Amino acid sequence: MAKISELLAFLTRAVVTGLALAFLIVYFWPSLAGRLRAPEPEPAAAGPVAPGSYADAVNRAAPAVVSIYTRSMTPAAVAPESQRPPKSRLLYRLSADEGSGVLLSEDGYILTNHHVISGVQNIAVALWDGRVAKARVVGSDPETDLAVLKVDLDGLPVAPVAEYPTVRVGDVVLAIGNALGLRHTVTMGIVSATGRNDLRSLPYEDF
């Protein structure tokens, strides 16, 4: 019991001494107290805040995105065991497909992919406002998988083209297109690379 009393007395003296010392430091040497205080963390640098919605950006760009519908006739051979005359052994099958493009000029030039229009006979373009028009191929390049179409319509919305130096790796980008025939679907990603070259897969590169 005596040992417990001695321990309590020792702890009481230590606490009182510590409080007294702290009071003296704060009262007589406030500058020392400031140095002894733990430094406050610096506020984080304010950066750009990601928008809660990209709806405004989609509404600006989507009117210039078109849905492309194609039809082509592909040979369909008749089975050898067929009893039809030889001249009718070779038939044709009607194929339909779809893709996306973007209006780049008010006079109706559309950028799309080569594989969308390769080997097709008929091309129809559906616009954001509901208009549908036939399109013709102006040019196509299988190496870069790019093609240019032309439609003869008035009052066409045009997508602005960003200058190359303003596009940086890591920038957020939106993709709007006719995925799986569902017109004007939207997805999001980031720019993964710019200025790629020496890929040794194309005769010309640097994109």
CSV table of C-alpha atoms in Angstrom, one decimal:
chain,number,residue,atom,x,y,z
A,1,MET,CA,0.0,0.0,0.0
A,2,ALA,CA,2.9,2.3,0.8
A,3,LYS,CA,4.5,1.6,-2.6
A,4,ILE,CA,1.2,2.6,-4.4
A,5,SER,CA,1.0,5.8,-2.4
A,6,GLU,CA,4.6,6.6,-3.3
A,7,LEU,CA,3.9,5.9,-7.0
A,8,LEU,CA,0.8,8.2,-7.0
A,9,ALA,CA,2.8,10.9,-5.3
A,10,PHE,CA,5.6,10.6,-7.9
A,11,LEU,CA,3.1,10.8,-10.8
A,12,THR,CA,1.3,13.8,-9.3
A,13,ARG,CA,4.6,15.7,-8.9
A,14,ALA,CA,5.6,14.8,-12.5
A,15,VAL,CA,2.2,16.1,-13.9
A,16,VAL,CA,2.3,19.3,-11.8
A,17,THR,CA,5.9,20.0,-12.8
A,18,GLY,CA,5.1,19.4,-16.5
A,19,LEU,CA,2.1,21.7,-16.4
A,20,ALA,CA,4.1,24.4,-14.6
A,21,LEU,CA,6.9,24.2,-17.2
A,22,ALA,CA,4.4,24.4,-20.1
A,23,PHE,CA,2.8,27.5,-18.5
A,24,LEU,CA,6.2,29.2,-18.1
A,25,ILE,CA,7.2,28.5,-21.7
A,26,VAL,CA,3.8,29.8,-23.1
A,27,TYR,CA,3.8,32.8,-20.9
A,28,PHE,CA,7.4,34.0,-21.0
A,29,TRP,CA,8.7,32.6,-24.2
A,30,PRO,CA,5.8,32.5,-26.7
A,31,SER,CA,8.2,32.4,-29.7
A,32,LEU,CA,9.8,29.2,-28.3
A,33,ALA,CA,6.3,27.7,-27.9
A,34,GLY,CA,5.6,28.4,-31.6
A,35,ARG,CA,8.8,26.6,-32.6
A,36,LEU,CA,7.9,23.6,-30.4
A,37,ARG,CA,4.5,23.4,-32.0
A,38,ALA,CA,4.2,20.8,-34.8
A,39,PRO,CA,4.1,22.5,-38.2
A,40,GLU,CA,0.8,22.6,-39.9
A,41,PRO,CA,0.6,20.8,-43.2
A,42,GLU,CA,0.6,23.0,-46.2
A,43,PRO,CA,-2.7,23.1,-48.1
A,44,ALA,CA,-2.7,21.0,-51.3
A,45,ALA,CA,-2.3,22.9,-54.5
A,46,ALA,CA,-5.6,23.6,-56.1
A,47,GLY,CA,-5.9,21.9,-59.5
A,48,PRO,CA,-8.5,21.7,-62.1
A,49,VAL,CA,-11.7,20.0,-60.8
A,50,ALA,CA,-13.2,17.3,-63.0
A,51,PRO,CA,-16.7,18.2,-64.1
A,52,GLY,CA,-19.5,16.3,-62.7
A,53,SER,CA,-21.0,15.9,-66.1
A,54,TYR,CA,-19.8,15.9,-69.7
A,55,ALA,CA,-23.3,16.6,-71.1
A,56,ASP,CA,-22.5,20.1,-72.3
A,57,ALA,CA,-19.4,18.8,-74.3
A,58,VAL,CA,-21.5,16.0,-75.8
A,59,ASN,CA,-24.3,18.4,-76.8
A,60,ARG,CA,-21.7,20.6,-78.6
A,61,ALA,CA,-20.0,17.8,-80.5
A,62,ALA,CA,-22.8,15.3,-81.1
A,63,PRO,CA,-24.6,17.2,-83.9
A,64,ALA,CA,-21.6,16.8,-86.1
A,65,VAL,CA,-21.4,13.1,-85.7
A,66,VAL,CA,-23.2,11.0,-88.3
A,67,SER,CA,-24.3,7.4,-88.5
A,68,ILE,CA,-23.3,5.6,-91.7
A,69,TYR,CA,-25.3,2.7,-93.1
A,70,THR,CA,-24.0,0.6,-96.0
A,71,ARG,CA,-25.2,-2.1,-98.3
A,72,SER,CA,-23.2,-4.5,-100.4
A,73,MET,CA,-23.7,-7.5,-102.6
A,74,THR,CA,-21.3,-10.4,-101.7
A,75,PRO,CA,-21.1,-13.7,-103.7
A,76,ALA,CA,-22.7,-16.7,-102.1
A,77,ALA,CA,-21.9,-20.0,-103.8
A,78,VAL,CA,-24.6,-22.6,-104.0
A,79,ALA,CA,-23.7,-26.0,-102.5
A,80,PRO,CA,-22.1,-28.4,-105.0
A,81,GLU,CA,-24.8,-31.0,-104.5
A,82,SER,CA,-27.5,-28.6,-105.7
A,83,GLN,CA,-29.2,-29.6,-108.9
A,84,ARG,CA,-29.5,-26.1,-110.2
A,85,PRO,CA,-28.1,-25.2,-113.7
A,86,PRO,CA,-24.4,-24.1,-113.6
A,87,LYS,CA,-25.2,-20.5,-114.5
A,88,SER,CA,-27.2,-20.1,-111.3
A,89,ARG,CA,-24.6,-21.8,-109.0
A,90,LEU,CA,-23.3,-18.3,-108.1
A,91,LEU,CA,-25.7,-16.1,-106.2
A,92,TYR,CA,-25.3,-12.9,-104.3
A,93,ARG,CA,-26.1,-12.1,-100.7
A,94,LEU,CA,-27.2,-8.6,-99.5
A,95,SER,CA,-25.1,-7.5,-96.6
A,96,ALA,CA,-25.8,-4.5,-94.4
A,97,ASP,CA,-23.4,-2.8,-91.9
A,98,GLU,CA,-23.0,0.5,-90.0
A,99,GLY,CA,-20.4,2.8,-88.8
A,100,SER,CA,-19.8,6.4,-87.7
A,101,GLY,CA,-18.3,9.6,-89.2
A,102,VAL,CA,-17.9,13.3,-88.4
A,103,LEU,CA,-18.7,16.3,-90.5
A,104,LEU,CA,-15.6,18.4,-91.1
A,105,SER,CA,-17.0,21.1,-93.4
A,106,GLU,CA,-20.2,22.9,-94.0
A,107,ASP,CA,-20.3,21.7,-97.7
A,108,GLY,CA,-20.7,18.1,-96.6
A,109,TYR,CA,-17.3,16.4,-96.3
A,110,ILE,CA,-17.3,13.6,-93.8
A,111,LEU,CA,-14.4,11.8,-92.2
A,112,THR,CA,-14.9,8.1,-91.5
A,113,ASN,CA,-12.9,4.8,-91.6
A,114,HIS,CA,-11.9,2.9,-94.7
A,115,HIS,CA,-13.2,-0.4,-93.4
A,116,VAL,CA,-16.7,1.1,-93.0
A,117,ILE,CA,-17.1,1.8,-96.8
A,118,SER,CA,-14.7,-0.7,-98.3
A,119,GLY,CA,-16.4,-2.8,-101.1
A,120,VAL,CA,-19.9,-1.4,-100.5
A,121,GLN,CA,-22.3,-0.3,-103.2
A,122,ASN,CA,-24.7,2.0,-101.3
A,123,ILE,CA,-23.9,4.5,-98.5
A,124,ALA,CA,-26.6,6.3,-96.5
A,125,VAL,CA,-25.8,8.9,-93.8
A,126,ALA,CA,-28.2,9.8,-90.9
A,127,LEU,CA,-27.7,13.1,-89.2
A,128,TRP,CA,-28.4,14.3,-85.7
A,129,ASP,CA,-31.5,16.2,-86.8
A,130,GLY,CA,-33.1,13.2,-88.4
A,131,ARG,CA,-32.2,13.9,-92.1
A,132,VAL,CA,-30.9,11.0,-94.2
A,133,ALA,CA,-28.9,11.4,-97.4
A,134,LYS,CA,-27.0,9.3,-99.8
A,135,ALA,CA,-23.2,9.7,-99.7
A,136,ARG,CA,-20.4,9.1,-102.2
A,137,VAL,CA,-16.8,8.2,-101.6
A,138,VAL,CA,-14.3,11.0,-102.3
A,139,GLY,CA,-11.2,9.2,-101.3
A,140,SER,CA,-10.1,6.2,-99.2
A,141,ASP,CA,-6.8,4.9,-97.8
A,142,PRO,CA,-6.6,1.4,-96.4
A,143,GLU,CA,-3.1,2.0,-94.8
A,144,THR,CA,-4.4,4.6,-92.4
A,145,ASP,CA,-8.0,3.2,-92.4
A,146,LEU,CA,-9.4,6.6,-93.3
A,147,ALA,CA,-12.0,7.7,-95.9
A,148,VAL,CA,-13.7,10.9,-96.9
A,149,LEU,CA,-17.4,10.9,-97.9
A,150,LYS,CA,-19.5,13.7,-99.4
A,151,VAL,CA,-23.2,14.5,-98.9
A,152,ASP,CA,-25.2,17.3,-100.6
A,153,LEU,CA,-27.1,18.9,-97.8
A,154,ASP,CA,-27.4,22.5,-96.5
A,155,GLY,CA,-27.1,23.7,-92.9
A,156,LEU,CA,-24.7,21.1,-91.7
A,157,PRO,CA,-23.1,21.3,-88.2
A,158,VAL,CA,-19.3,21.1,-88.2
A,159,ALA,CA,-17.0,19.7,-85.5
A,160,PRO,CA,-14.0,22.0,-84.7
A,161,VAL,CA,-10.7,20.3,-85.1
A,162,ALA,CA,-8.2,20.9,-82.3
A,163,GLU,CA,-4.6,21.9,-83.2
A,164,TYR,CA,-2.0,19.2,-82.5
A,165,PRO,CA,0.1,21.1,-79.9
A,166,THR,CA,-2.9,21.6,-77.7
A,167,VAL,CA,-3.5,17.8,-77.3
A,168,ARG,CA,-1.5,16.3,-74.4
A,169,VAL,CA,-1.1,12.8,-73.2
A,170,GLY,CA,-3.5,12.3,-70.4
A,171,ASP,CA,-6.2,14.7,-71.7
A,172,VAL,CA,-9.7,13.4,-71.3
A,173,VAL,CA,-11.4,12.6,-74.6
A,174,LEU,CA,-15.0,11.6,-75.5
A,175,ALA,CA,-16.0,9.3,-78.3
A,176,ILE,CA,-19.4,9.6,-79.9
A,177,GLY,CA,-20.6,7.1,-82.5
A,178,ASN,CA,-23.0,4.6,-83.9
A,179,ALA,CA,-21.8,1.6,-81.8
A,180,LEU,CA,-23.7,-1.6,-82.6
A,181,GLY,CA,-26.2,0.5,-84.5
A,182,LEU,CA,-27.2,2.4,-81.3
A,183,ARG,CA,-26.9,6.0,-82.7
A,184,HIS,CA,-24.9,8.5,-80.8
A,185,THR,CA,-23.6,6.4,-77.9
A,186,VAL,CA,-20.9,8.1,-75.8
A,187,THR,CA,-17.8,6.8,-74.0
A,188,MET,CA,-14.8,8.4,-72.4
A,189,GLY,CA,-11.0,7.8,-72.2
A,190,ILE,CA,-7.7,9.6,-72.2
A,191,VAL,CA,-5.1,10.4,-74.8
A,192,SER,CA,-2.5,7.6,-74.4
A,193,ALA,CA,0.1,8.9,-76.9
A,194,THR,CA,0.9,11.5,-79.5
A,195,GLY,CA,3.5,11.9,-82.2
A,196,ARG,CA,4.0,8.1,-82.5
A,197,ASN,CA,6.4,7.1,-85.3
A,198,ASP,CA,8.8,4.4,-86.3
A,199,LEU,CA,6.1,1.7,-85.8
A,200,ARG,CA,7.4,-0.1,-88.9
A,201,SER,CA,3.8,-1.1,-89.8
A,202,LEU,CA,2.9,1.7,-92.2
A,203,PRO,CA,4.6,3.4,-95.1
A,204,TYR,CA,3.9,6.8,-93.3
A,205,GLU,CA,3.4,7.5,-89.7
A,206,ASP,CA,3.8,10.3,-87.1
A,207,PHE,CA,0.2,10.7,-85.7
